[in-house]
């Protein structure tokens, strides 16, 4: 555990390291970053100092080494890991959610689970700054239990193939920062690291990004972490920054422990999403409408653009875990479990858990 009696309180870090402006600020050492986040989790910093520190880090942009140090302290001091017997894909979408387009990760995860690829998702409840709908809210609208303790979440993965972990229960230290984050008015590095909490101890991570440079920084962050060890990481350009594939040309960043990082572009029309407008996936009420779309797609009652998007997103999850050799194979598998009713059966099991 980090010793918070060391010599780098946040005010000194502001004065001597990170606080001089986005062009002249220095980066923290790993030890300084560890101590800083340990102090934050302990509730020590003055509120003004904490806000200034978060803003200074936003301006200067954190290095992978700093982010990895934050993640390690979070996992050591806040995260309660509960690993299922299954070996799931960890889906770490932005916790502050979506507000314009359907959230399809539940449907995609259920389809993947029906195909034999266990999937874990995690989120909080109206997380700052956007406070929009996230995984929890779609699951609530589907009448699925979400206020689960970590061991219950692990049991859900093993029994159903799809599991939800609830931030207040598995990451209480970060959840305790809610009010301070809410007063910031902008995202902080906490928005980044909470998606990497990995409460199931998975060895495969799937996430999203706005720009390729950020995806590279995230893979370097995970590579620098000392508290977890991934075999495979897949990031793609997500719709509204969430882990739903953006229609059109979508960049993918794929990292494996054996081959390192590779980036490439997929044309989603070649994988069934034969449209380019993001508005084609727009909804009025993200949670309620996404739940209705999920049920109707999984029941085989809907074969429109939402069904095409669910199939491709499921294929990415199946491919990320290495259960198929190509995205084409993943898409064929996803469509087969939609057609034969296995996906609908998994949703029923999830609702009954």
Short mmCIF file of C-alpha atoms in Angstrom, two decimals:
data_model
loop_
_atom_site.label_atom_id
_atom_site.label_comp_id
_atom_site.label_asym_id
_atom_site.label_seq_id
_atom_site.Cartn_x
_atom_site.Cartn_y
_atom_site.Cartn_z
CA UNK A 1 0.00 0.00 0.00
CA UNK A 2 1.22 3.50 -0.82
CA UNK A 3 2.51 5.45 2.18
CA UNK A 4 0.62 8.76 2.21
CA UNK A 5 3.09 10.29 4.68
CA UNK A 6 5.65 10.78 1.89
CA UNK A 7 6.76 14.17 0.61
CA UNK A 8 4.42 14.83 -2.31
CA UNK A 9 1.04 16.19 -1.23
CA UNK A 10 -1.10 17.46 -4.10
CA UNK A 11 -0.36 21.13 -3.41
CA UNK A 12 3.37 20.56 -3.79
CA UNK A 13 2.80 18.51 -6.96
CA UNK A 14 0.81 21.44 -8.33
CA UNK A 15 3.52 23.96 -7.48
CA UNK A 16 6.57 21.99 -8.55
CA UNK A 17 5.41 19.49 -11.17
CA UNK A 18 2.03 19.53 -12.94
CA UNK A 19 0.55 22.96 -12.32
CA UNK A 20 2.58 25.39 -14.46
CA UNK A 21 0.48 25.09 -17.62
CA UNK A 22 -0.11 22.63 -20.44
CA UNK A 23 3.15 23.51 -22.26
CA UNK A 24 5.55 23.83 -19.33
CA UNK A 25 4.19 21.29 -16.84
CA UNK A 26 6.28 18.24 -16.02
CA UNK A 27 5.09 14.66 -15.80
CA UNK A 28 4.96 12.89 -12.47
CA UNK A 29 7.12 9.90 -11.67
CA UNK A 30 5.28 6.65 -11.04
CA UNK A 31 5.88 7.06 -7.30
CA UNK A 32 4.50 10.61 -7.31
CA UNK A 33 1.40 9.54 -9.24
CA UNK A 34 0.82 6.61 -6.89
CA UNK A 35 1.08 8.84 -3.85
CA UNK A 36 -1.21 11.45 -5.40
CA UNK A 37 -4.04 9.02 -6.05
CA UNK A 38 -3.63 7.34 -2.67
CA UNK A 39 -4.10 10.73 -1.05
CA UNK A 40 -7.15 11.39 -3.22
CA UNK A 41 -8.77 8.07 -2.25
CA UNK A 42 -8.06 8.78 1.42
CA UNK A 43 -10.00 12.06 1.18
CA UNK A 44 -6.99 14.07 2.31
CA UNK A 45 -6.68 16.92 -0.25
CA UNK A 46 -8.46 20.23 0.19
CA UNK A 47 -11.30 20.46 -2.31
CA UNK A 48 -9.78 23.45 -4.09
CA UNK A 49 -6.42 21.70 -4.40
CA UNK A 50 -8.05 18.52 -5.67
CA UNK A 51 -9.98 20.40 -8.35
CA UNK A 52 -6.87 22.27 -9.43
CA UNK A 53 -4.88 19.04 -9.58
CA UNK A 54 -7.48 17.31 -11.73
CA UNK A 55 -7.67 20.29 -14.08
CA UNK A 56 -3.89 20.58 -14.36
CA UNK A 57 -3.66 16.92 -15.31
CA UNK A 58 -6.38 17.41 -17.90
CA UNK A 59 -4.41 20.28 -19.47
CA UNK A 60 -1.06 18.53 -19.53
CA UNK A 61 -2.46 15.07 -20.45
CA UNK A 62 -1.41 12.10 -18.40
CA UNK A 63 1.29 9.72 -19.54
CA UNK A 64 0.69 5.95 -19.64
CA UNK A 65 3.02 5.61 -16.64
CA UNK A 66 0.93 8.07 -14.60
CA UNK A 67 -2.33 6.43 -15.62
CA UNK A 68 -0.95 2.97 -14.83
CA UNK A 69 0.07 4.19 -11.37
CA UNK A 70 -3.45 5.54 -10.78
CA UNK A 71 -4.97 2.24 -11.94
CA UNK A 72 -2.67 0.21 -9.69
CA UNK A 73 -3.55 2.26 -6.61
CA UNK A 74 -7.25 2.06 -7.48
CA UNK A 75 -7.08 -1.72 -7.78
CA UNK A 76 -5.01 -2.10 -4.61
CA UNK A 77 -7.02 0.22 -2.39
CA UNK A 78 -10.53 0.42 -3.83
CA UNK A 79 -11.43 -2.39 -6.23
CA UNK A 80 -12.83 -5.66 -4.90
CA UNK A 81 -12.10 -8.23 -7.57
CA UNK A 82 -14.36 -11.27 -7.91
CA UNK A 83 -13.16 -13.58 -10.65
CA UNK A 84 -15.63 -16.02 -12.21
CA UNK A 85 -14.48 -19.47 -13.27
CA UNK A 86 -15.19 -18.41 -16.84
CA UNK A 87 -12.58 -16.39 -18.71
CA UNK A 88 -14.60 -13.36 -19.84
CA UNK A 89 -14.08 -10.36 -22.07
CA UNK A 90 -13.97 -7.22 -19.90
CA UNK A 91 -15.98 -4.43 -21.57
CA UNK A 92 -14.97 -1.06 -20.14
CA UNK A 93 -17.17 1.61 -21.67
CA UNK A 94 -17.24 5.25 -20.55
CA UNK A 95 -19.18 5.35 -17.31
CA UNK A 96 -20.85 8.69 -18.06
CA UNK A 97 -22.89 7.05 -20.77
CA UNK A 98 -24.74 7.93 -23.97
CA UNK A 99 -27.54 10.39 -24.66
CA UNK A 100 -28.37 10.17 -28.40
CA UNK A 101 -27.89 6.68 -29.78
CA UNK A 102 -28.91 3.20 -28.71
CA UNK A 103 -26.70 1.44 -26.20
CA UNK A 104 -26.24 -1.97 -27.80
CA UNK A 105 -23.57 -3.50 -25.56
CA UNK A 106 -26.07 -5.49 -23.51
CA UNK A 107 -27.58 -7.08 -26.60
CA UNK A 108 -24.14 -7.67 -28.13
CA UNK A 109 -22.82 -9.17 -24.90
CA UNK A 110 -25.79 -11.52 -24.59
CA UNK A 111 -25.33 -12.67 -28.19
CA UNK A 112 -21.64 -13.29 -27.54
CA UNK A 113 -22.50 -15.21 -24.37
CA UNK A 114 -24.94 -17.37 -26.32
CA UNK A 115 -22.09 -18.17 -28.70
CA UNK A 116 -19.86 -19.29 -25.82
CA UNK A 117 -17.94 -16.05 -25.24
CA UNK A 118 -18.50 -14.90 -21.64
CA UNK A 119 -18.77 -11.12 -21.30
CA UNK A 120 -18.45 -8.77 -18.33
CA UNK A 121 -19.72 -5.18 -18.30
CA UNK A 122 -19.48 -2.63 -15.51
CA UNK A 123 -20.73 0.88 -14.81
CA UNK A 124 -21.88 3.29 -12.15
CA UNK A 125 -25.09 5.28 -11.89
CA UNK A 126 -25.26 8.71 -13.66
CA UNK A 127 -21.51 9.24 -13.39
CA UNK A 128 -20.19 12.80 -13.95
CA UNK A 129 -19.79 14.68 -16.10
CA UNK A 130 -22.47 13.70 -18.59
CA UNK A 131 -24.52 11.56 -16.17
CA UNK A 132 -26.22 9.84 -19.10
CA UNK A 133 -27.47 6.29 -19.51
CA UNK A 134 -24.90 3.52 -19.10
CA UNK A 135 -24.99 -0.27 -18.84
CA UNK A 136 -26.82 -0.19 -15.51
CA UNK A 137 -29.75 1.75 -16.86
CA UNK A 138 -30.38 -0.48 -19.86
CA UNK A 139 -30.19 -3.54 -17.61
CA UNK A 140 -32.62 -1.92 -15.15
CA UNK A 141 -35.04 -1.32 -18.03
CA UNK A 142 -34.67 -5.00 -18.97
CA UNK A 143 -35.64 -6.01 -15.42
CA UNK A 144 -32.17 -7.43 -14.69
CA UNK A 145 -30.70 -7.16 -11.18
CA UNK A 146 -27.89 -4.61 -11.05
CA UNK A 147 -27.29 -3.86 -7.35
CA UNK A 148 -25.04 -6.89 -7.07
CA UNK A 149 -22.14 -7.61 -4.76
CA UNK A 150 -18.98 -8.61 -6.62
CA UNK A 151 -19.33 -12.32 -5.81
CA UNK A 152 -22.90 -12.23 -7.15
CA UNK A 153 -21.64 -10.61 -10.34
CA UNK A 154 -19.08 -13.40 -10.77
CA UNK A 155 -21.80 -15.98 -10.22
CA UNK A 156 -23.91 -14.27 -12.89
CA UNK A 157 -21.06 -14.66 -15.38
CA UNK A 158 -20.68 -18.36 -14.61
CA UNK A 159 -24.40 -19.14 -14.62
CA UNK A 160 -25.50 -16.98 -17.54
CA UNK A 161 -22.38 -16.13 -19.55
CA UNK A 162 -22.98 -12.40 -19.14
CA UNK A 163 -22.30 -10.48 -15.94
CA UNK A 164 -22.69 -6.94 -14.61
CA UNK A 165 -20.49 -5.41 -11.90
CA UNK A 166 -21.82 -2.30 -10.12
CA UNK A 167 -19.26 0.37 -9.31
CA UNK A 168 -20.51 1.45 -5.86
CA UNK A 169 -20.16 -2.17 -4.72
CA UNK A 170 -16.87 -3.21 -6.34
CA UNK A 171 -15.06 0.17 -6.45
CA UNK A 172 -16.34 2.14 -3.44
CA UNK A 173 -13.30 4.43 -3.18
CA UNK A 174 -13.78 5.84 -6.66
CA UNK A 175 -17.55 5.95 -6.16
CA UNK A 176 -16.86 8.07 -3.06
CA UNK A 177 -15.36 10.77 -5.31
CA UNK A 178 -18.72 11.32 -7.04
CA UNK A 179 -19.56 14.70 -5.49
CA UNK A 180 -16.10 16.17 -6.09
CA UNK A 181 -16.14 14.97 -9.71
CA UNK A 182 -19.62 16.38 -10.16
CA UNK A 183 -18.41 19.83 -9.11
CA UNK A 184 -15.61 19.80 -11.71
CA UNK A 185 -17.87 20.28 -14.73
CA UNK A 186 -15.36 18.44 -16.98
CA UNK A 187 -14.00 14.93 -17.17
CA UNK A 188 -10.91 14.05 -15.16
CA UNK A 189 -8.44 11.19 -15.34
CA UNK A 190 -10.80 9.27 -13.05
CA UNK A 191 -13.16 8.91 -16.01
CA UNK A 192 -10.34 7.17 -17.83
CA UNK A 193 -9.06 4.85 -15.14
CA UNK A 194 -12.42 3.64 -13.83
CA UNK A 195 -13.04 1.92 -17.18
CA UNK A 196 -9.85 -0.12 -16.51
CA UNK A 197 -10.92 -1.38 -13.08
CA UNK A 198 -11.38 -4.94 -14.45
CA UNK A 199 -13.41 -6.26 -11.50
CA UNK A 200 -13.59 -9.80 -12.91
CA UNK A 201 -9.82 -10.15 -13.35
CA UNK A 202 -10.27 -10.76 -17.09
CA UNK A 203 -7.29 -11.22 -19.41
CA UNK A 204 -9.05 -9.70 -22.44
CA UNK A 205 -10.21 -6.09 -22.52
CA UNK A 206 -12.48 -4.39 -25.06
CA UNK A 207 -12.90 -0.62 -25.02
CA UNK A 208 -13.46 2.40 -27.22
CA UNK A 209 -11.84 5.71 -28.15
CA UNK A 210 -12.42 8.94 -30.04
CA UNK A 211 -8.90 9.21 -31.50
CA UNK A 212 -6.27 6.56 -32.29
CA UNK A 213 -3.64 8.36 -30.20
CA UNK A 214 -5.81 7.79 -27.13
CA UNK A 215 -6.18 4.09 -27.93
CA UNK A 216 -2.41 3.77 -28.12
CA UNK A 217 -2.06 5.55 -24.78
CA UNK A 218 -4.59 3.16 -23.23
CA UNK A 219 -2.82 0.04 -24.48
CA UNK A 220 0.47 1.42 -23.14
CA UNK A 221 -1.25 2.13 -19.84
CA UNK A 222 -2.50 -1.44 -19.53
CA UNK A 223 0.94 -2.70 -20.48
CA UNK A 224 2.49 -0.62 -17.69
CA UNK A 225 0.05 -1.76 -14.99
CA UNK A 226 1.50 -3.95 -12.26
CA UNK A 227 -1.82 -5.14 -10.81
CA UNK A 228 -3.22 -6.85 -13.93
CA UNK A 229 -1.87 -8.68 -16.92
CA UNK A 230 -3.85 -8.74 -20.18
CA UNK A 231 -3.19 -11.14 -23.05
CA UNK A 232 -5.26 -9.21 -25.56
CA UNK A 233 -6.74 -5.70 -25.80
CA UNK A 234 -9.09 -4.41 -28.50
CA UNK A 235 -10.12 -0.76 -28.84
CA UNK A 236 -12.31 0.70 -31.55
CA UNK A 237 -13.86 4.05 -32.42
CA UNK A 238 -17.06 3.90 -30.45
CA UNK A 239 -20.30 5.76 -31.02
CA UNK A 240 -20.47 8.64 -28.51
CA UNK A 241 -17.24 7.24 -27.05
CA UNK A 242 -19.08 4.12 -25.88
CA UNK A 243 -18.31 0.53 -26.87
CA UNK A 244 -20.81 0.45 -29.75
CA UNK A 245 -19.24 0.45 -33.21
CA UNK A 246 -19.49 3.70 -35.14
CA UNK A 247 -21.01 3.17 -38.60
CA UNK A 248 -18.89 3.80 -41.67
CA UNK A 249 -15.10 3.61 -41.51
CA UNK A 250 -14.07 2.57 -37.99
CA UNK A 251 -10.48 2.38 -36.74
CA UNK A 252 -9.51 -0.59 -34.58
CA UNK A 253 -6.44 -0.81 -32.34
CA UNK A 254 -5.57 -4.42 -31.47
CA UNK A 255 -2.82 -5.38 -29.01
CA UNK A 256 -1.65 -8.84 -28.05
CA UNK A 257 1.11 -9.85 -25.68
CA UNK A 258 2.70 -11.82 -28.51
CA UNK A 259 2.54 -9.33 -31.39
CA UNK A 260 2.20 -5.87 -29.84
CA UNK A 261 -0.05 -3.16 -31.29
CA UNK A 262 -1.64 -3.12 -34.73
CA UNK A 263 -4.19 -0.64 -36.03
CA UNK A 264 -6.44 -1.02 -39.03
CA UNK A 265 -9.72 0.26 -40.44
CA UNK A 266 -12.89 -1.72 -41.02
CA UNK A 267 -15.72 -0.64 -43.31
CA UNK A 268 -18.81 -1.57 -41.33
CA UNK A 269 -20.89 -1.96 -44.51
CA UNK A 270 -18.79 -5.03 -45.28
CA UNK A 271 -20.01 -6.55 -42.01
CA UNK A 272 -23.74 -5.94 -42.36
CA UNK A 273 -23.94 -2.37 -41.06
CA UNK A 274 -24.76 -0.98 -44.49
CA UNK A 275 -25.27 2.62 -43.43
CA UNK A 276 -22.95 5.48 -42.55
CA UNK A 277 -25.16 7.90 -40.62
CA UNK A 278 -24.89 7.82 -36.86
CA UNK A 279 -28.48 9.11 -36.69
CA UNK A 280 -29.62 5.72 -37.99
CA UNK A 281 -29.00 4.45 -34.45
CA UNK A 282 -30.55 7.46 -32.69
CA UNK A 283 -33.23 6.97 -30.03
CA UNK A 284 -35.30 9.25 -27.81
CA UNK A 285 -34.82 7.49 -24.46
CA UNK A 286 -31.50 5.64 -24.38
CA UNK A 287 -32.29 3.26 -21.52
CA UNK A 288 -35.89 2.38 -22.37
CA UNK A 289 -35.47 2.31 -26.14
CA UNK A 290 -32.23 0.33 -25.95
CA UNK A 291 -33.96 -2.24 -23.74
CA UNK A 292 -36.84 -2.56 -26.20
CA UNK A 293 -34.38 -2.90 -29.10
CA UNK A 294 -32.44 -5.54 -27.16
CA UNK A 295 -35.52 -7.67 -26.50
CA UNK A 296 -36.86 -7.42 -30.03
CA UNK A 297 -33.51 -8.14 -31.72
CA UNK A 298 -32.80 -11.13 -29.50
CA UNK A 299 -36.31 -12.47 -30.06
CA UNK A 300 -35.79 -12.30 -33.82
CA UNK A 301 -38.59 -9.78 -34.21
CA UNK A 302 -36.33 -7.06 -35.56
CA UNK A 303 -34.01 -7.33 -38.57
CA UNK A 304 -33.29 -3.65 -39.21
CA UNK A 305 -30.16 -1.51 -38.74
CA UNK A 306 -30.21 -2.13 -34.97
CA UNK A 307 -30.07 -5.88 -35.51
CA UNK A 308 -27.16 -5.45 -37.93
CA UNK A 309 -25.30 -3.30 -35.38
CA UNK A 310 -25.91 -5.82 -32.58
CA UNK A 311 -24.52 -8.64 -34.71
CA UNK A 312 -21.32 -6.74 -35.57
CA UNK A 313 -20.77 -5.62 -31.99
CA UNK A 314 -21.24 -9.21 -30.81
CA UNK A 315 -18.78 -10.37 -33.46
CA UNK A 316 -16.16 -7.98 -32.10
CA UNK A 317 -16.55 -9.43 -28.62
CA UNK A 318 -16.28 -12.99 -29.90
CA UNK A 319 -13.23 -12.08 -31.97
CA UNK A 320 -11.60 -10.12 -29.11
CA UNK A 321 -11.49 -13.23 -26.94
CA UNK A 322 -9.98 -15.26 -29.76
CA UNK A 323 -12.96 -17.60 -30.06
CA UNK A 324 -12.95 -17.08 -33.84
CA UNK A 325 -10.10 -16.35 -36.21
CA UNK A 326 -11.69 -13.43 -38.03
CA UNK A 327 -14.40 -10.84 -37.70
CA UNK A 328 -16.24 -12.55 -40.57
CA UNK A 329 -16.34 -15.78 -38.56
CA UNK A 330 -17.54 -13.86 -35.52
CA UNK A 331 -20.34 -12.29 -37.52
CA UNK A 332 -21.47 -15.67 -38.84
CA UNK A 333 -21.49 -17.04 -35.30
CA UNK A 334 -23.41 -14.07 -33.94
CA UNK A 335 -26.08 -14.34 -36.61
CA UNK A 336 -26.49 -18.07 -36.01
CA UNK A 337 -27.28 -17.66 -32.29
CA UNK A 338 -29.74 -14.89 -33.11
CA UNK A 339 -31.49 -17.08 -35.65
CA UNK A 340 -31.76 -20.24 -33.55
CA UNK A 341 -33.02 -18.57 -30.37
CA UNK A 342 -30.01 -19.16 -28.14
CA UNK A 343 -29.52 -15.42 -27.58
CA UNK A 344 -33.12 -14.99 -26.44
CA UNK A 345 -32.64 -17.88 -24.01
CA UNK A 346 -29.58 -16.20 -22.46
CA UNK A 347 -31.54 -12.98 -21.95
CA UNK A 348 -34.28 -14.96 -20.19
CA UNK A 349 -31.68 -16.56 -17.91
CA UNK A 350 -30.21 -13.12 -17.18
CA UNK A 351 -33.62 -11.74 -16.23
CA UNK A 352 -34.25 -14.74 -13.99
CA UNK A 353 -30.90 -14.54 -12.17
#
